[in-house]
Short mmCIF file of C-alpha atoms and ligand atoms in Angstrom, two decimals:
data_model
loop_
_atom_site.label_atom_id
_atom_site.label_comp_id
_atom_site.label_asym_id
_atom_site.label_seq_id
_atom_site.Cartn_x
_atom_site.Cartn_y
_atom_site.Cartn_z
CA MET A 468 0.01 -0.03 -0.03
CA LYS A 469 1.22 3.56 -0.80
CA GLU A 470 2.72 5.35 2.12
CA PHE A 471 3.11 9.13 2.42
CA GLY A 472 6.05 10.45 4.41
CA HIS A 473 7.09 14.02 4.42
CA PHE A 474 8.87 16.49 2.07
CA ILE A 475 11.80 17.99 3.87
CA GLY A 476 14.82 19.83 2.46
CA GLY A 477 13.91 19.07 -1.13
CA ASP A 478 13.40 15.29 -0.68
CA GLN A 479 10.69 12.84 0.09
CA VAL A 480 11.44 11.28 3.46
CA GLN A 481 9.81 8.36 5.26
CA GLY A 482 7.91 9.03 8.55
CA THR A 483 9.69 7.76 11.60
CA SER A 484 7.14 8.27 14.38
CA GLY A 485 5.44 4.96 13.86
CA ARG A 486 2.03 6.70 13.80
CA PHE A 487 -0.10 6.69 10.65
CA GLY A 488 -3.52 7.66 9.39
CA ASP A 489 -5.64 6.17 6.67
CA VAL A 490 -6.17 7.89 3.33
CA PHE A 491 -9.52 6.70 1.90
CA ASN A 492 -10.78 6.52 -1.67
CA PRO A 493 -14.17 8.06 -0.90
CA ALA A 494 -15.64 6.67 -4.09
CA THR A 495 -15.19 3.10 -3.00
CA GLY A 496 -14.69 3.38 0.75
CA GLU A 497 -11.35 1.57 0.62
CA VAL A 498 -8.20 2.65 2.35
CA GLN A 499 -5.88 3.45 -0.48
CA ALA A 500 -2.78 4.77 1.39
CA LYS A 501 -1.22 5.42 4.74
CA VAL A 502 -0.01 8.79 5.79
CA ALA A 503 2.73 9.26 8.37
CA PHE A 504 1.97 11.43 11.35
CA ALA A 505 4.97 13.60 12.09
CA SER A 506 6.52 13.68 15.59
CA ARG A 507 7.84 16.91 17.07
CA ALA A 508 11.33 15.90 16.06
CA GLU A 509 10.26 15.52 12.39
CA VAL A 510 8.53 18.96 12.44
CA ARG A 511 11.74 20.36 13.82
CA LYS A 512 13.72 18.82 10.97
CA ALA A 513 11.44 20.68 8.48
CA VAL A 514 11.93 23.96 10.40
CA GLU A 515 15.67 23.42 10.28
CA ALA A 516 15.55 22.78 6.53
CA ALA A 517 13.56 26.03 6.17
CA LEU A 518 16.00 27.91 8.39
CA LYS A 519 18.87 26.71 6.29
CA ALA A 520 17.29 27.87 3.06
CA LEU A 521 16.14 31.19 4.48
CA PRO A 522 19.25 33.50 4.14
CA GLY A 523 19.76 32.59 0.51
CA TRP A 524 16.10 32.82 -0.44
CA ALA A 525 15.39 36.06 1.44
CA ALA A 526 18.42 37.63 -0.24
CA THR A 527 17.33 36.40 -3.77
CA ASN A 528 16.12 39.50 -5.56
CA PRO A 529 12.34 39.72 -5.97
CA GLN A 530 12.44 39.42 -9.74
CA ARG A 531 14.25 36.14 -9.55
CA ARG A 532 11.86 34.91 -6.90
CA ALA A 533 9.00 35.96 -9.25
CA ARG A 534 10.64 33.91 -12.06
CA VAL A 535 10.35 30.80 -9.87
CA MET A 536 6.68 31.53 -9.37
CA PHE A 537 6.23 31.94 -13.09
CA ASN A 538 7.90 28.56 -13.68
CA PHE A 539 5.80 27.00 -10.92
CA LYS A 540 2.55 28.39 -12.47
CA ALA A 541 3.52 26.79 -15.85
CA LEU A 542 4.30 23.44 -14.16
CA VAL A 543 0.98 23.36 -12.23
CA GLU A 544 -0.79 24.12 -15.45
CA LYS A 545 1.13 21.40 -17.25
CA ASN A 546 0.25 18.91 -14.48
CA MET A 547 -3.32 20.00 -14.11
CA ASP A 548 -4.86 16.70 -15.13
CA GLN A 549 -2.67 14.65 -12.78
CA LEU A 550 -3.28 17.00 -9.88
CA ALA A 551 -7.02 16.99 -10.51
CA HIS A 552 -7.17 13.19 -10.60
CA LEU A 553 -5.12 12.89 -7.39
CA LEU A 554 -7.41 15.45 -5.75
CA SER A 555 -10.63 13.77 -6.70
CA SER A 556 -9.37 10.35 -5.72
CA GLU A 557 -8.75 11.43 -2.13
CA HIS A 558 -11.30 14.22 -1.59
CA GLY A 559 -14.21 12.87 -3.71
CA LYS A 560 -15.08 16.08 -5.56
CA VAL A 561 -15.89 15.82 -9.19
CA LEU A 562 -12.99 16.23 -11.71
CA ALA A 563 -14.19 19.58 -13.07
CA ASP A 564 -14.38 20.91 -9.51
CA SER A 565 -10.92 19.59 -8.70
CA ARG A 566 -9.63 21.51 -11.72
CA GLY A 567 -11.29 24.54 -10.31
CA ASP A 568 -9.57 24.03 -6.99
CA VAL A 569 -6.16 23.87 -8.71
CA GLN A 570 -7.05 26.83 -10.96
CA ARG A 571 -7.98 29.06 -8.03
CA GLY A 572 -4.58 28.17 -6.53
CA ILE A 573 -2.85 29.09 -9.89
CA GLU A 574 -4.54 32.49 -9.69
CA VAL A 575 -2.85 33.14 -6.35
CA ILE A 576 0.47 32.21 -7.93
CA GLU A 577 -0.21 34.65 -10.81
CA PHE A 578 -0.76 37.31 -8.19
CA ALA A 579 2.45 36.31 -6.46
CA CYS A 580 4.39 36.66 -9.75
CA GLY A 581 3.92 40.46 -9.29
CA ILE A 582 5.90 40.40 -6.00
CA PRO A 583 8.61 42.93 -7.17
CA HIS A 584 5.87 45.49 -7.42
CA LEU A 585 3.86 44.37 -4.42
CA MET A 586 6.85 44.61 -2.03
CA LYS A 587 7.88 48.09 -2.97
CA GLY A 588 8.25 50.44 -0.01
CA GLU A 589 7.66 54.16 0.19
CA TYR A 590 9.97 57.09 0.00
CA THR A 591 9.85 60.71 1.16
CA GLU A 592 12.55 63.01 -0.08
CA GLY A 593 13.40 66.03 2.00
CA ALA A 594 11.31 65.16 5.13
CA GLY A 595 13.72 67.52 6.94
CA PRO A 596 16.90 69.40 6.11
CA GLY A 597 19.01 66.74 4.29
CA ILE A 598 16.64 64.06 5.67
CA ASP A 599 14.87 61.38 3.62
CA ILE A 600 12.61 58.65 4.88
CA TYR A 601 12.04 55.29 3.23
CA SER A 602 10.35 52.16 4.22
CA MET A 603 10.93 48.58 3.10
CA ARG A 604 8.97 45.31 3.42
CA GLN A 605 11.08 42.41 4.60
CA PRO A 606 10.19 38.73 4.86
CA LEU A 607 9.40 37.42 8.30
CA GLY A 608 11.57 34.28 8.18
CA VAL A 609 10.24 30.72 8.46
CA VAL A 610 6.48 30.66 8.30
CA ALA A 611 3.97 27.80 8.44
CA GLY A 612 0.53 26.88 7.07
CA ILE A 613 -1.98 24.40 8.29
CA THR A 614 -4.69 23.48 5.77
CA PRO A 615 -8.12 21.76 5.67
CA PHE A 616 -9.22 18.81 3.57
CA ASN A 617 -11.67 20.62 1.35
CA PHE A 618 -9.31 22.61 -0.96
CA PRO A 619 -6.05 20.67 -0.90
CA ALA A 620 -4.65 22.60 -3.90
CA MET A 621 -6.05 26.14 -3.59
CA ILE A 622 -5.51 26.71 0.18
CA PRO A 623 -1.83 25.60 0.41
CA MET A 624 -1.16 27.88 -2.60
CA TRP A 625 -3.05 30.80 -0.91
CA MET A 626 -0.41 30.55 1.75
CA PHE A 627 2.91 29.33 0.38
CA GLY A 628 2.45 31.19 -2.91
CA VAL A 629 2.48 34.56 -1.31
CA ALA A 630 4.74 33.71 1.61
CA ILE A 631 7.56 32.26 -0.63
CA ALA A 632 7.28 35.04 -3.20
CA CYS A 633 7.82 37.51 -0.32
CA GLY A 634 11.13 35.77 0.56
CA ASN A 635 10.02 33.56 3.45
CA THR A 636 10.59 29.87 3.69
CA PHE A 637 7.67 27.61 4.44
CA VAL A 638 6.49 24.52 6.35
CA CYS A 639 3.08 23.25 5.23
CA LYS A 640 1.00 20.85 7.41
CA PRO A 641 -1.82 19.75 5.06
CA SER A 642 -4.97 17.85 5.96
CA GLU A 643 -4.18 14.21 6.72
CA LYS A 644 -7.26 13.24 4.67
CA ASP A 645 -5.84 14.25 1.25
CA PRO A 646 -2.04 14.69 1.28
CA SER A 647 -1.22 13.80 -2.36
CA VAL A 648 -1.70 17.24 -3.89
CA PRO A 649 0.31 19.33 -1.43
CA MET A 650 3.13 16.81 -1.62
CA ARG A 651 3.09 17.00 -5.45
CA LEU A 652 3.04 20.80 -5.32
CA ALA A 653 6.17 20.82 -3.20
CA GLU A 654 7.93 18.68 -5.82
CA LEU A 655 6.80 21.05 -8.52
CA MET A 656 8.17 24.06 -6.58
CA MET A 657 11.59 22.40 -6.57
CA GLU A 658 11.27 21.66 -10.25
CA ALA A 659 10.44 25.30 -10.80
CA GLY A 660 13.71 26.33 -9.27
CA ALA A 661 12.98 26.94 -5.61
CA PRO A 662 16.04 25.86 -3.63
CA ALA A 663 15.67 22.87 -1.32
CA GLY A 664 14.12 23.76 2.02
CA VAL A 665 12.12 26.77 0.65
CA LEU A 666 8.94 24.62 0.77
CA ASN A 667 8.62 21.70 3.17
CA VAL A 668 5.53 19.53 3.85
CA VAL A 669 5.05 17.60 7.05
CA ASN A 670 2.01 15.37 7.26
CA GLY A 671 0.39 14.80 10.62
CA ASP A 672 -2.26 15.55 13.18
CA LYS A 673 -2.48 17.63 16.39
CA GLU A 674 1.02 16.69 17.47
CA ALA A 675 2.53 18.25 14.28
CA VAL A 676 0.26 21.31 14.70
CA ASP A 677 1.30 21.82 18.33
CA ALA A 678 4.99 21.46 17.37
CA ILE A 679 4.42 24.21 14.74
CA LEU A 680 2.59 26.48 17.23
CA GLU A 681 5.36 26.24 19.77
CA ASP A 682 8.46 26.25 17.57
CA PRO A 683 10.46 29.35 18.44
CA ASP A 684 11.85 29.66 14.88
CA ILE A 685 8.44 29.89 13.17
CA GLN A 686 7.48 33.53 12.90
CA ALA A 687 3.87 33.28 11.59
CA VAL A 688 1.16 30.65 11.13
CA SER A 689 -1.69 30.65 8.65
CA PHE A 690 -4.52 28.25 9.39
CA VAL A 691 -7.73 27.31 7.61
CA GLY A 692 -10.15 24.80 9.08
CA SER A 693 -13.02 24.48 11.53
CA SER A 694 -13.61 27.26 14.00
CA ALA A 695 -12.84 25.35 17.22
CA VAL A 696 -9.40 24.44 15.86
CA ALA A 697 -8.93 27.92 14.35
CA GLU A 698 -9.57 29.54 17.75
CA TYR A 699 -7.15 27.12 19.44
CA VAL A 700 -4.46 27.77 16.78
CA TYR A 701 -4.93 31.52 17.14
CA SER A 702 -4.66 31.60 20.93
CA ARG A 703 -1.87 29.13 21.20
CA GLY A 704 0.11 30.60 18.32
CA THR A 705 -0.17 34.14 19.50
CA ALA A 706 0.68 33.08 23.09
CA HIS A 707 3.96 31.77 21.63
CA GLY A 708 4.65 35.19 20.05
CA LYS A 709 3.60 34.40 16.54
CA ARG A 710 1.66 36.37 13.98
CA VAL A 711 -1.46 34.19 13.32
CA GLN A 712 -4.31 34.28 10.77
CA ALA A 713 -6.79 31.51 11.45
CA MET A 714 -9.81 31.09 9.18
CA GLY A 715 -12.77 29.07 10.52
CA GLY A 716 -16.11 27.55 9.61
CA ALA A 717 -19.17 29.15 8.05
CA LYS A 718 -22.95 29.26 7.59
CA ASN A 719 -23.52 31.27 4.46
CA HIS A 720 -26.96 32.76 3.87
CA ALA A 721 -28.58 33.73 0.57
CA ILE A 722 -31.31 36.40 0.96
CA ILE A 723 -33.92 36.20 -1.78
CA MET A 724 -35.98 39.35 -2.28
CA PRO A 725 -39.53 39.16 -3.81
CA ASP A 726 -38.32 40.93 -7.00
CA ALA A 727 -35.51 38.37 -7.67
CA ASP A 728 -35.58 36.07 -10.75
CA LEU A 729 -36.58 32.80 -9.17
CA ASP A 730 -35.30 30.63 -11.97
CA GLN A 731 -31.87 32.14 -11.71
CA VAL A 732 -32.01 31.90 -7.92
CA THR A 733 -32.99 28.20 -8.05
CA ASN A 734 -30.02 27.42 -10.30
CA GLU A 735 -27.61 29.35 -8.07
CA LEU A 736 -28.86 27.75 -4.91
CA ILE A 737 -28.59 24.26 -6.37
CA GLY A 738 -25.00 24.85 -7.55
CA ALA A 739 -23.80 26.75 -4.50
CA GLY A 740 -25.63 24.53 -2.00
CA TYR A 741 -24.83 21.09 -3.27
CA GLY A 742 -21.57 21.57 -5.40
CA SER A 743 -18.68 19.61 -3.82
CA ALA A 744 -21.30 17.88 -1.67
CA GLY A 745 -21.61 21.16 0.40
CA GLU A 746 -18.05 20.70 1.66
CA ARG A 747 -17.08 24.32 0.92
CA CYS A 748 -16.61 27.14 3.40
CA MET A 749 -18.38 29.39 0.92
CA ALA A 750 -21.29 26.98 0.14
CA ILE A 751 -24.72 28.49 0.54
CA SER A 752 -26.26 26.50 3.43
CA VAL A 753 -29.23 28.72 4.32
CA ALA A 754 -31.72 30.33 1.83
CA VAL A 755 -33.78 33.18 3.23
CA PRO A 756 -36.75 33.92 1.02
CA VAL A 757 -38.51 37.17 2.03
CA THR A 758 -42.23 36.59 2.40
CA ASP A 759 -44.11 33.26 2.76
CA LYS A 760 -45.42 33.51 -0.72
CA LEU A 761 -41.89 33.62 -2.19
CA ALA A 762 -40.82 30.76 0.10
CA ASP A 763 -43.60 28.55 -1.13
CA ALA A 764 -42.68 29.29 -4.73
CA LEU A 765 -39.05 28.64 -4.07
CA VAL A 766 -39.65 25.30 -2.33
CA GLU A 767 -41.79 24.21 -5.19
CA ARG A 768 -38.98 24.86 -7.61
CA LEU A 769 -36.14 23.49 -5.44
CA LYS A 770 -37.83 20.21 -4.45
CA PRO A 771 -37.68 18.48 -7.90
CA ARG A 772 -34.21 19.84 -8.58
CA VAL A 773 -32.82 18.42 -5.29
CA GLU A 774 -34.56 15.12 -5.83
CA SER A 775 -33.01 14.78 -9.28
CA LEU A 776 -29.42 15.74 -8.32
CA LYS A 777 -27.05 13.31 -9.91
CA VAL A 778 -24.76 11.95 -7.21
CA SER A 779 -22.04 9.84 -8.71
CA THR A 780 -18.37 8.93 -8.82
CA PRO A 781 -15.89 11.84 -9.09
CA THR A 782 -14.92 10.78 -12.59
CA ASP A 783 -18.51 10.78 -13.93
CA PRO A 784 -18.70 13.94 -16.14
CA GLU A 785 -22.49 14.10 -15.45
CA ALA A 786 -22.21 14.10 -11.68
CA ALA A 787 -23.39 17.14 -9.77
CA TYR A 788 -21.27 16.03 -6.89
CA GLY A 789 -19.37 12.95 -5.62
CA PRO A 790 -18.96 11.18 -2.31
CA MET A 791 -18.22 12.91 1.03
CA VAL A 792 -14.59 12.89 2.13
CA THR A 793 -14.86 10.14 4.86
CA ALA A 794 -17.43 7.83 6.37
CA ALA A 795 -17.04 9.73 9.69
CA HIS A 796 -17.91 13.04 8.05
CA ARG A 797 -20.85 11.45 6.18
CA GLN A 798 -22.08 10.14 9.57
CA LYS A 799 -21.79 13.57 11.07
CA VAL A 800 -23.92 15.06 8.36
CA LEU A 801 -26.52 12.23 8.70
CA ASP A 802 -26.68 12.97 12.45
CA TYR A 803 -27.43 16.56 11.66
CA ILE A 804 -30.28 15.59 9.31
CA ASP A 805 -31.73 13.36 12.01
CA LEU A 806 -31.43 16.25 14.52
CA GLY A 807 -33.09 18.64 12.15
CA VAL A 808 -36.13 16.44 11.98
CA LYS A 809 -36.19 16.13 15.77
CA GLU A 810 -35.92 19.88 16.13
CA GLY A 811 -39.13 20.26 14.00
CA ALA A 812 -37.73 21.49 10.73
CA GLU A 813 -39.64 20.24 7.68
CA LEU A 814 -37.57 17.72 5.70
CA VAL A 815 -38.82 18.39 2.12
CA VAL A 816 -36.17 16.19 0.47
CA ASP A 817 -34.52 13.38 2.38
CA GLY A 818 -31.10 12.27 0.97
CA ARG A 819 -30.25 9.78 3.80
CA GLY A 820 -31.30 6.67 1.96
CA PHE A 821 -29.18 7.19 -1.20
CA LYS A 822 -27.02 4.23 -2.26
CA MET A 823 -24.67 4.44 -5.17
CA GLN A 824 -25.12 1.34 -7.30
CA GLY A 825 -21.87 -0.64 -7.66
CA TYR A 826 -20.22 1.55 -5.02
CA GLU A 827 -22.23 0.62 -1.91
CA ASN A 828 -19.28 1.17 0.42
CA GLY A 829 -18.59 4.64 -0.91
CA PHE A 830 -19.24 7.74 1.18
CA TYR A 831 -22.20 8.96 -0.89
CA LEU A 832 -25.09 10.97 0.42
CA GLY A 833 -28.15 12.21 -1.43
CA GLY A 834 -29.14 15.94 -1.32
CA SER A 835 -31.46 17.02 1.50
CA LEU A 836 -33.67 20.10 1.74
CA PHE A 837 -35.16 21.50 4.96
CA ASP A 838 -37.85 24.14 5.15
CA ARG A 839 -39.08 26.18 8.20
CA VAL A 840 -35.66 26.20 9.92
CA THR A 841 -35.56 28.67 12.78
CA PRO A 842 -32.68 30.48 14.52
CA GLU A 843 -32.94 28.58 17.82
CA MET A 844 -32.35 25.24 16.19
CA LYS A 845 -28.87 23.72 16.62
CA THR A 846 -28.89 22.57 13.01
CA TYR A 847 -29.21 26.33 12.10
CA GLN A 848 -26.54 27.53 14.43
CA ASP A 849 -23.94 24.85 13.50
CA GLU A 850 -22.01 24.38 10.29
CA ILE A 851 -23.18 21.08 8.70
CA PHE A 852 -20.77 21.02 5.80
CA GLY A 853 -22.76 18.52 3.59
CA PRO A 854 -25.31 18.40 0.79
CA VAL A 855 -28.05 19.94 2.93
CA LEU A 856 -29.76 23.27 2.16
CA GLN A 857 -31.87 24.86 4.86
CA ILE A 858 -34.64 27.40 4.32
CA ALA A 859 -35.23 29.97 6.96
CA ARG A 860 -38.23 32.12 6.02
CA ALA A 861 -38.23 35.90 6.76
CA ASP A 862 -41.17 38.36 6.64
CA ASP A 863 -39.22 41.38 5.52
CA PHE A 864 -35.84 42.76 4.56
CA ASP A 865 -34.90 43.71 8.16
CA GLU A 866 -35.56 40.22 9.43
CA ALA A 867 -33.61 38.75 6.55
CA ILE A 868 -30.52 40.94 7.10
CA ALA A 869 -30.64 40.19 10.88
CA LEU A 870 -30.22 36.44 10.30
CA PRO A 871 -26.68 36.46 8.84
CA SER A 872 -25.73 39.46 10.87
CA THR A 873 -26.49 37.86 14.21
CA HIS A 874 -25.24 34.35 13.29
CA GLN A 875 -22.06 33.25 15.00
CA TYR A 876 -20.38 32.80 11.61
CA GLY A 877 -19.77 35.56 9.10
CA ASN A 878 -17.83 34.13 6.14
CA GLY A 879 -20.00 34.76 3.03
CA VAL A 880 -23.48 35.97 2.24
CA ALA A 881 -25.49 36.74 -0.90
CA ILE A 882 -28.55 38.81 -1.84
CA PHE A 883 -30.64 38.16 -4.91
CA THR A 884 -32.63 41.15 -6.08
CA ARG A 885 -33.17 43.52 -8.95
CA ASP A 886 -33.28 46.52 -6.57
CA GLY A 887 -29.98 48.31 -6.44
CA ASP A 888 -30.94 50.30 -3.40
CA ALA A 889 -31.76 47.21 -1.39
CA ALA A 890 -28.55 45.51 -2.51
CA ARG A 891 -26.47 48.57 -1.58
CA GLU A 892 -27.96 48.86 1.82
CA PHE A 893 -27.53 45.11 2.38
CA ALA A 894 -23.87 45.15 1.32
CA SER A 895 -23.24 48.12 3.64
CA LYS A 896 -25.01 46.88 6.76
CA VAL A 897 -24.70 43.02 6.82
CA LYS A 898 -22.13 41.83 9.38
CA VAL A 899 -20.32 39.28 7.20
CA GLY A 900 -16.88 39.53 5.57
CA MET A 901 -17.66 38.63 1.92
CA VAL A 902 -20.89 39.67 0.17
CA GLY A 903 -22.30 38.62 -3.18
CA VAL A 904 -24.92 40.64 -5.04
CA ASN A 905 -26.63 38.20 -7.36
CA ILE A 906 -23.43 36.15 -6.93
CA PRO A 907 -23.92 33.01 -4.81
CA ILE A 908 -20.26 32.28 -3.95
CA PRO A 909 -18.50 35.64 -3.57
CA VAL A 910 -14.95 34.33 -3.23
CA PRO A 911 -12.78 37.31 -4.09
CA LEU A 912 -10.19 36.86 -6.84
CA ALA A 913 -6.54 36.45 -5.79
CA TYR A 914 -5.64 40.20 -6.05
CA HIS A 915 -8.42 41.05 -3.58
CA THR A 916 -8.41 39.45 -0.16
CA PHE A 917 -10.27 36.62 1.45
CA GLY A 918 -11.61 36.50 4.98
CA GLY A 919 -14.77 36.25 7.06
CA TRP A 920 -15.97 38.01 10.26
CA LYS A 921 -16.91 36.81 13.70
CA ARG A 922 -16.20 33.08 14.32
CA SER A 923 -15.26 32.58 10.69
CA ALA A 924 -11.88 34.20 11.17
CA PHE A 925 -9.56 34.70 14.08
CA ALA A 926 -7.28 37.09 12.30
CA ASP A 927 -6.48 40.74 11.96
CA VAL A 928 -5.23 40.35 8.45
CA ASN A 929 -6.98 38.57 5.49
CA VAL A 930 -5.60 35.88 3.19
CA HIS A 931 -3.88 36.65 -0.25
CA GLY A 932 -4.08 39.90 -2.19
CA PRO A 933 -2.30 42.95 -0.65
CA GLU A 934 -3.32 41.77 2.84
CA GLY A 935 -1.47 38.53 2.26
CA VAL A 936 1.67 40.43 1.39
CA ARG A 937 1.21 42.48 4.62
CA PHE A 938 0.78 39.29 6.62
CA TYR A 939 4.00 37.69 5.39
CA THR A 940 6.22 40.75 5.58
CA ARG A 941 7.16 43.35 8.17
CA ILE A 942 7.95 47.02 7.59
CA LYS A 943 11.08 48.78 8.41
CA THR A 944 11.36 52.53 8.16
CA VAL A 945 14.68 54.24 7.71
CA THR A 946 15.20 57.98 8.45
CA GLN A 947 18.50 59.17 7.07
CA ARG A 948 20.57 62.29 6.98
CA TRP A 949 23.55 63.06 4.85
CA PRO A 950 24.70 66.36 6.37
CA LYS A 951 26.57 68.66 4.08
CA GLY A 952 28.58 70.46 6.79
CA GLY A 953 30.45 68.38 9.44
CA VAL A 954 29.37 67.26 12.84
CA ARG A 955 26.69 68.99 15.07
CA GLU A 956 28.26 71.11 17.72
CA HIS A 957 25.83 70.28 20.52
CA PRO A 958 23.72 67.29 21.36
CA ASP A 959 19.94 67.79 20.95
CA PHE A 960 18.00 66.64 23.97
CA VAL A 961 14.55 67.45 22.63
CA ILE A 962 12.52 64.94 20.61
CA PRO A 963 12.91 65.83 16.97
CA THR A 964 9.83 67.51 15.51
CA MET A 965 8.98 69.48 12.33
CA LYS A 966 7.95 72.58 14.24
P1 NAD B 534 -10.31 20.72 10.60
O1 NAD B 534 -10.39 21.86 11.54
O2 NAD B 534 -10.74 19.36 11.11
O3 NAD B 534 -8.75 20.48 10.18
C1 NAD B 534 -7.99 21.57 9.65
C2 NAD B 534 -6.51 21.33 9.97
O4 NAD B 534 -6.33 21.29 11.40
C3 NAD B 534 -5.98 19.97 9.49
O5 NAD B 534 -4.70 20.16 8.95
C4 NAD B 534 -6.04 19.08 10.71
O6 NAD B 534 -5.06 18.12 10.66
C5 NAD B 534 -5.77 20.08 11.83
N1 NAD B 534 -6.48 19.71 13.07
C6 NAD B 534 -7.63 19.03 13.19
N2 NAD B 534 -7.97 18.89 14.54
C7 NAD B 534 -7.02 19.46 15.22
C8 NAD B 534 -6.79 19.69 16.60
N3 NAD B 534 -7.67 19.21 17.51
N4 NAD B 534 -5.67 20.31 17.03
C9 NAD B 534 -4.76 20.82 16.06
N5 NAD B 534 -4.99 20.67 14.75
C10 NAD B 534 -6.02 20.01 14.28
O7 NAD B 534 -11.04 21.17 9.28
P2 NAD B 534 -11.43 20.25 8.05
O8 NAD B 534 -12.45 19.30 8.40
O9 NAD B 534 -10.17 19.71 7.40
O10 NAD B 534 -11.96 21.29 6.99
C11 NAD B 534 -13.28 21.77 6.97
C12 NAD B 534 -13.43 23.02 7.79
O11 NAD B 534 -12.63 24.06 7.29
C13 NAD B 534 -14.87 23.59 7.71
O12 NAD B 534 -15.24 24.09 9.00
C14 NAD B 534 -14.78 24.70 6.76
O13 NAD B 534 -15.75 25.73 6.83
C15 NAD B 534 -13.45 25.24 7.07
N6 NAD B 534 -12.90 26.04 5.92
C16 NAD B 534 -12.78 27.36 6.09
C17 NAD B 534 -12.33 28.14 5.16
C18 NAD B 534 -12.19 29.60 5.29
O14 NAD B 534 -11.48 30.24 4.51
N7 NAD B 534 -12.87 30.21 6.25
C19 NAD B 534 -11.92 27.56 3.91
C20 NAD B 534 -12.01 26.17 3.80
C21 NAD B 534 -12.52 25.42 4.85
#
């Protein structure tokens, strides 16, 4: 059976801890590989490899670093098919969606190719007599990223793409559920010309994460995953003096105003609610139709569409979505559906009984649709992260905007309307980090920044875009004088001012 070790100092190395996890093929339910769980000592080896590579890489001029990123982008594009197949075989998302996962990562690399421009500092000539001031952005040093299972290509690239372009060296701890793609990306970075040790991958679980959070030589940690772990990573990492950005879970609402085009809305909800089996942090999980009349009409349209969703293997080009990532995650979603029924929500479509013919042991789950979900229900408050769309009815605009605004999560939200004024007011007032206007999944492009509010992000600085460059660099400001005439005669005891 295939065994994943780690990627340290430019080489694949075997795990030595004696601890392993299973990597499943979600389509069949079989264990297809073992992944080594790094010990503290193995994490330290990766940090040492990154430390060794740091002086050379940080001193490499930005244009040369950008050239490595250009090469890397071309190599990822060349290997797109292989990466997409690896991704689907471990995650379960359909191939076209895996390509999208890789492509969104490539777009961050394209942004990182502009690093010579992005890292430019500021300059003031003549700030005082013979005095100029300039600032520079410098890399932090060795930085680390801890990533979730659901975007094993895009999210590592969100992090190491920007961090490495800025002159840092990197230790990545990917999800233990789908390690293939991050391992392959590390190989491609070496092929692109990054020196050994610039990008290292350690596989593992909490032990590896704790080793990262406590290592004195790691300057900053980026994390993406569930909120409980994000909060833990933020508090433990900052307690150890690190800069931390930790993105968490979500419950993304779509507000549907009575003037919206219901056919368009139905299509958007089906795609954004059930794509990737709902295992997306920007999936729409709650639809909020405004008025009962609109809600009735929406349910009537959604019901047959959810019932006829084609759930199939990741390689079936006709599939809407594939299996869930693991049996345990599938069970968690099933438990939430049971709970929703107990809590009194109306289960309009029940996907629990779905069996995939010929793949009975795969982690498949049919689409479910709940109506009359209310804010006090646990199934409304929690993130379900599966192919389950909930409808929470609202009487008016104010009630609709209050739902996402008061929810514990605040990652993404959307409004569907033809009324520009309502959309503008919504975008301005809603307490959520990323807003879509007639756009169901408002994931900003790489040159903007990504990040939620409230329990969706424990971070002061967002991911990628200019915020990503700020996160992975620190500013130094130099005030310099080149006096024309010799040395001052007397010391100046007063704070210098421009009076
Ligand atoms: P997860 O929190 O289980 O795991 C994320 C990472 O943390 C993995 O590398 C894992 O090994 C590690 N980890 C897990 N438990 C840990 C613990 N107790 N201590 C230390 N480390 C631990 O998340 P997941 O199931 O892989 O991913 C799905 C979650 O990620 C969802 O909640 C989803 O909303 C969220 N997510 C958020 C964003 C965002 O940008 N906000 C993007 C994608 C996914």
